[in-house]
Tab-separated table of C-alpha atoms and ligand atoms in Angstrom:
chain	number	residue	atom	x	y	z
A	1049	MET	CA	-30.821	94.439	233.251
A	1050	SER	CA	-33.415	96.405	235.159
A	1051	ILE	CA	-37.025	95.320	235.657
A	1052	ILE	CA	-38.153	98.938	235.650
A	1053	GLU	CA	-37.515	100.596	232.309
A	1054	LYS	CA	-35.491	103.788	232.043
A	1055	LYS	CA	-38.169	105.908	230.435
A	1056	ARG	CA	-40.498	108.683	231.483
A	1057	GLY	CA	-43.177	107.697	233.917
A	1058	ILE	CA	-44.945	108.266	237.196
A	1059	VAL	CA	-44.361	106.414	240.456
A	1060	ILE	CA	-47.526	106.497	242.542
A	1061	ALA	CA	-46.719	106.537	246.267
A	1062	LEU	CA	-49.459	104.538	247.983
A	1063	ASP	CA	-48.934	106.146	251.377
A	1064	ILE	CA	-52.461	105.495	252.558
A	1065	THR	CA	-52.709	104.231	256.123
A	1066	ASP	CA	-55.965	102.353	255.582
A	1067	ALA	CA	-54.853	99.129	253.913
A	1068	ASP	CA	-58.309	98.274	252.559
A	1069	LEU	CA	-58.540	101.681	250.933
A	1070	ALA	CA	-55.056	101.253	249.470
A	1071	VAL	CA	-56.029	97.919	247.922
A	1072	GLU	CA	-59.205	99.483	246.575
A	1073	LEU	CA	-57.187	102.366	245.100
A	1074	ALA	CA	-54.737	99.953	243.495
A	1075	ARG	CA	-57.723	98.149	241.956
A	1076	GLN	CA	-59.083	101.429	240.585
A	1077	LEU	CA	-55.660	102.249	239.132
A	1078	CYS	CA	-55.207	98.834	237.481
A	1079	GLY	CA	-56.205	99.999	234.024
A	1080	LEU	CA	-53.984	103.095	233.972
A	1081	GLU	CA	-52.762	103.952	230.494
A	1082	GLY	CA	-49.058	104.803	230.483
A	1083	ASN	CA	-45.847	103.992	232.292
A	1084	PHE	CA	-46.759	103.732	235.971
A	1085	ILE	CA	-45.140	102.133	239.014
A	1086	PHE	CA	-46.575	101.640	242.511
A	1087	LYS	CA	-44.495	102.490	245.560
A	1088	ILE	CA	-45.381	100.889	248.886
A	1089	GLY	CA	-43.740	102.575	251.840
A	1090	ARG	CA	-43.696	102.221	255.588
A	1091	PRO	CA	-47.022	103.969	256.349
A	1092	LEU	CA	-48.912	101.280	254.434
A	1093	GLU	CA	-46.613	98.429	255.433
A	1094	MET	CA	-47.173	99.296	259.104
A	1095	GLN	CA	-50.846	98.449	258.666
A	1096	ARG	CA	-50.651	94.959	257.255
A	1097	GLY	CA	-46.996	94.008	257.068
A	1098	TYR	CA	-45.199	92.791	253.985
A	1099	LYS	CA	-48.315	90.912	252.853
A	1100	ILE	CA	-49.715	94.159	251.508
A	1101	ILE	CA	-47.122	93.856	248.723
A	1102	SER	CA	-48.484	90.429	247.689
A	1103	GLU	CA	-52.037	91.645	247.963
A	1104	ILE	CA	-51.466	94.540	245.580
A	1105	LYS	CA	-49.297	92.391	243.305
A	1106	LYS	CA	-52.200	89.945	242.897
A	1107	ILE	CA	-54.605	92.554	241.603
A	1108	SER	CA	-52.328	94.534	239.305
A	1109	GLN	CA	-49.677	94.178	236.613
A	1110	ILE	CA	-48.083	97.487	237.612
A	1111	PRO	CA	-44.516	96.996	238.950
A	1112	ILE	CA	-44.098	97.521	242.695
A	1113	ILE	CA	-41.287	99.272	244.564
A	1114	TYR	CA	-40.915	98.525	248.257
A	1115	ASP	CA	-39.815	101.814	249.817
A	1116	GLY	CA	-38.568	100.753	253.217
A	1117	LYS	CA	-35.715	103.297	252.907
A	1118	ILE	CA	-33.598	100.451	254.177
A	1119	ALA	CA	-30.709	101.701	256.338
A	1120	ASP	CA	-29.332	98.955	258.543
A	1121	ILE	CA	-26.319	96.652	258.679
A	1122	PRO	CA	-25.894	94.462	255.583
A	1123	TYR	CA	-27.301	91.300	257.249
A	1124	ILE	CA	-30.531	93.012	258.330
A	1125	SER	CA	-30.860	95.174	255.213
A	1126	SER	CA	-30.637	92.187	252.890
A	1127	ARG	CA	-33.179	90.272	254.995
A	1128	ILE	CA	-35.650	93.155	254.750
A	1129	ALA	CA	-35.088	93.351	250.993
A	1130	GLN	CA	-35.491	89.590	250.594
A	1131	ILE	CA	-38.848	89.635	252.392
A	1132	ALA	CA	-40.015	92.430	250.081
A	1133	TYR	CA	-38.835	90.655	246.910
A	1134	GLU	CA	-40.409	87.365	248.005
A	1135	ALA	CA	-43.680	89.181	248.650
A	1136	GLY	CA	-43.651	90.426	245.060
A	1137	ALA	CA	-41.678	93.654	245.028
A	1138	ASP	CA	-39.886	94.320	241.743
A	1139	ALA	CA	-37.551	96.829	243.378
A	1140	VAL	CA	-36.503	98.008	246.826
A	1141	ILE	CA	-35.250	101.388	247.997
A	1142	VAL	CA	-32.150	101.559	250.197
A	1143	HIS	CA	-30.372	104.563	251.674
A	1144	GLY	CA	-26.993	105.313	250.109
A	1145	PHE	CA	-25.435	106.968	253.167
A	1146	VAL	CA	-25.193	103.637	254.988
A	1147	GLY	CA	-22.380	102.615	252.670
A	1148	ARG	CA	-21.261	100.308	249.934
A	1149	ASP	CA	-21.520	96.990	251.824
A	1150	VAL	CA	-25.219	97.523	252.554
A	1151	ILE	CA	-26.040	98.192	248.904
A	1152	GLU	CA	-23.910	95.214	247.855
A	1153	SER	CA	-25.722	92.905	250.267
A	1154	ILE	CA	-29.008	93.698	248.536
A	1155	LEU	CA	-27.558	93.505	245.023
A	1156	GLU	CA	-26.157	90.051	245.852
A	1157	LEU	CA	-29.680	88.751	246.391
A	1158	ASN	CA	-30.186	89.287	242.668
A	1159	ARG	CA	-33.950	89.281	243.116
A	1160	GLY	CA	-34.950	92.598	241.593
A	1161	ASP	CA	-34.048	96.248	241.092
A	1162	VAL	CA	-32.090	98.144	243.723
A	1163	ILE	CA	-32.812	101.863	244.004
A	1164	VAL	CA	-30.546	104.039	246.138
A	1165	VAL	CA	-31.489	107.317	247.843
A	1166	ILE	CA	-28.673	109.761	247.131
A	1167	GLY	CA	-30.540	113.016	247.738
A	1168	MET	CA	-33.668	114.090	249.596
A	1169	THR	CA	-36.329	116.795	249.334
A	1170	HIS	CA	-36.777	118.182	252.845
A	1171	PRO	CA	-34.885	121.234	254.188
A	1172	GLY	CA	-32.850	119.127	256.629
A	1173	ALA	CA	-31.441	117.162	253.687
A	1174	SER	CA	-29.075	120.097	253.088
A	1175	GLN	CA	-27.352	119.306	256.382
A	1176	TYR	CA	-26.005	115.819	255.687
A	1177	ILE	CA	-27.242	113.782	252.743
A	1178	ASN	CA	-27.379	116.269	249.864
A	1179	PRO	CA	-23.800	117.518	250.350
A	1180	ILE	CA	-22.549	113.942	249.852
A	1181	ALA	CA	-24.721	113.152	246.804
A	1182	LYS	CA	-21.734	113.332	244.436
A	1183	GLN	CA	-19.756	110.881	246.577
A	1184	LEU	CA	-22.730	108.527	246.549
A	1185	VAL	CA	-22.774	108.669	242.739
A	1186	GLU	CA	-19.321	107.041	242.694
A	1187	ILE	CA	-20.651	104.078	244.685
A	1188	VAL	CA	-23.841	103.579	242.675
A	1189	ASN	CA	-21.883	103.728	239.403
A	1190	ILE	CA	-19.291	101.214	240.585
A	1191	LEU	CA	-21.891	98.823	241.966
A	1192	GLY	CA	-24.224	99.082	238.994
A	1193	VAL	CA	-27.457	99.750	240.842
A	1194	ASN	CA	-30.652	100.121	238.838
A	1195	GLY	CA	-31.936	103.465	240.008
A	1196	VAL	CA	-31.445	106.437	242.295
A	1197	VAL	CA	-33.727	108.849	244.128
A	1198	LEU	CA	-33.019	112.575	243.729
A	1199	PRO	CA	-35.127	115.526	244.930
A	1200	ALA	CA	-37.530	117.314	242.583
A	1201	THR	CA	-37.509	120.237	245.023
A	1202	LYS	CA	-33.814	120.773	244.298
A	1203	PRO	CA	-33.508	120.830	240.500
A	1204	GLU	CA	-29.874	121.969	240.671
A	1205	ILE	CA	-29.013	118.652	242.336
A	1206	ILE	CA	-30.734	116.611	239.620
A	1207	SER	CA	-29.104	118.587	236.811
A	1208	SER	CA	-25.631	118.235	238.289
A	1209	ILE	CA	-25.941	114.544	239.210
A	1210	ALA	CA	-27.792	113.220	236.137
A	1211	PRO	CA	-24.822	113.570	233.728
A	1212	MET	CA	-22.529	111.833	236.251
A	1213	LEU	CA	-24.605	108.656	236.455
A	1214	GLU	CA	-23.979	105.555	234.325
A	1215	LYS	CA	-26.389	105.856	231.421
A	1216	ASP	CA	-28.660	102.918	232.296
A	1217	ILE	CA	-29.367	104.086	235.878
A	1218	TYR	CA	-32.854	105.580	236.127
A	1219	ILE	CA	-33.658	108.625	238.279
A	1220	MET	CA	-36.837	108.856	240.356
A	1221	SER	CA	-37.772	112.184	241.935
A	1222	PRO	CA	-40.254	112.921	244.701
A	1223	GLY	CA	-41.352	116.330	245.926
A	1224	ILE	CA	-44.065	117.077	243.376
A	1225	LYS	CA	-47.124	119.197	244.286
A	1226	ALA	CA	-47.492	118.656	248.074
A	1227	GLN	CA	-43.798	119.457	248.618
A	1228	GLY	CA	-43.661	122.339	246.156
A	1229	ALA	CA	-42.291	121.167	242.805
A	1230	GLU	CA	-44.549	121.100	239.760
A	1231	VAL	CA	-45.300	118.092	237.591
A	1232	GLY	CA	-42.549	117.925	234.972
A	1233	ASP	CA	-39.972	119.924	236.953
A	1234	ALA	CA	-37.797	116.891	237.726
A	1235	ILE	CA	-38.125	115.349	234.264
A	1236	LYS	CA	-37.043	118.656	232.704
A	1237	THR	CA	-33.827	118.591	234.729
A	1238	GLY	CA	-32.948	114.962	233.952
A	1239	ALA	CA	-35.170	112.599	235.967
A	1240	ASP	CA	-36.966	109.641	234.365
A	1241	TYR	CA	-39.796	109.197	236.861
A	1242	GLU	CA	-41.635	111.585	239.135
A	1243	ILE	CA	-42.803	110.110	242.437
A	1244	ILE	CA	-46.203	111.494	243.409
A	1245	GLY	CA	-48.267	110.593	246.466
A	1246	ARG	CA	-50.772	112.980	247.991
A	1247	ALA	CA	-51.600	114.811	244.757
A	1248	ILE	CA	-52.796	111.483	243.323
A	1249	TYR	CA	-54.243	109.422	246.197
A	1250	GLY	CA	-55.785	112.537	247.761
A	1251	ALA	CA	-57.536	113.574	244.528
A	1252	SER	CA	-61.244	113.030	243.964
A	1253	ASN	CA	-60.450	110.971	240.842
A	1254	PRO	CA	-56.949	109.492	241.320
A	1255	LYS	CA	-56.948	107.590	238.023
A	1256	LYS	CA	-57.858	110.667	236.003
A	1257	ILE	CA	-55.281	112.900	237.692
A	1258	ALA	CA	-52.558	110.241	237.404
A	1259	GLU	CA	-53.181	110.006	233.661
A	1260	GLU	CA	-53.175	113.800	233.358
A	1261	PHE	CA	-49.821	113.987	235.167
A	1262	TYR	CA	-48.431	111.223	232.960
A	1263	LYS	CA	-49.509	113.109	229.853
A	1264	ILE	CA	-47.582	116.175	231.054
A	1265	VAL	CA	-44.354	114.240	231.604
A	1266	ARG	CA	-44.718	112.255	228.373
A	1267	LEU	CA	-45.181	115.344	226.240
A	1268	LEU	CA	-42.287	117.358	227.703
B	1459	LIG	O1	-45.144	114.303	248.980
B	1459	LIG	P1	-45.927	113.173	248.372
B	1459	LIG	O2	-47.233	112.888	249.045
B	1459	LIG	O3	-46.075	113.347	246.875
B	1459	LIG	O4	-45.093	111.820	248.594
B	1459	LIG	C1	-43.752	111.701	248.245
B	1459	LIG	C2	-43.266	110.294	248.417
B	1459	LIG	O5	-41.894	110.247	248.091
B	1459	LIG	C3	-43.404	109.719	249.807
B	1459	LIG	O6	-43.707	108.342	249.672
B	1459	LIG	C4	-42.035	109.875	250.426
B	1459	LIG	O7	-41.706	108.840	251.315
B	1459	LIG	C5	-41.122	109.797	249.207
B	1459	LIG	N1	-39.893	110.595	249.344
B	1459	LIG	C6	-39.913	111.946	249.525
B	1459	LIG	O8	-41.000	112.546	249.579
B	1459	LIG	C7	-38.706	112.657	249.647
B	1459	LIG	C8	-37.514	112.025	249.579
B	1459	LIG	O9	-36.397	112.700	249.660
B	1459	LIG	C9	-37.508	110.643	249.367
B	1459	LIG	C10	-38.716	109.979	249.259
């Protein structure tokens, strides 16, 4: 059973490098109407360490993903994930290319959702990771992970991978606005969540724009 529901929603990437501002933004976004998730990645973590997860958890009911893009040996990867879960993360993101034992080591913790990156948005992703996305699907299906990350900038990858995934695995897709895809593009091709950073936290009214984006994906 996943903590994060498999239904349409928006993941807000809190990639702000001023931790006080990030906390303030999370406070402003507390009352968001709709299905929203917060994603805390390395840029914010580098400012205040894992405690930023607890800090944001304390002020909001919105589920939190720790996006450390974990990619180390199983022993280290599971320790990183454990720290994130203990700090209040509901899910962690791990790279799929590092192999089955790494993903298993995090699943064995049984502390929250495990989301696996099986495709990426940037041009260089065509060199190594995206060509092996289908092989990574086999692993995530066998292991029963909770979610996967697939690129909104490459709709053909989402549409070919989505039908191959076990039906309860949710798909989260970054690459919206700042990286070129439009709101709704990934959902239309089979994603459940769109991950959006700059177009929300860089807006003059982040709460308003987040709700507008959510309305678009909900009504598709
Ligand atoms: O481009 P944005 O500002 O909307 O941020 C996108 C977020 O999604 C950011 O946190 C980044 O780390 C994450 N992400 C990608 O952009 C592309 C990927 O392939 C995987 C994750």
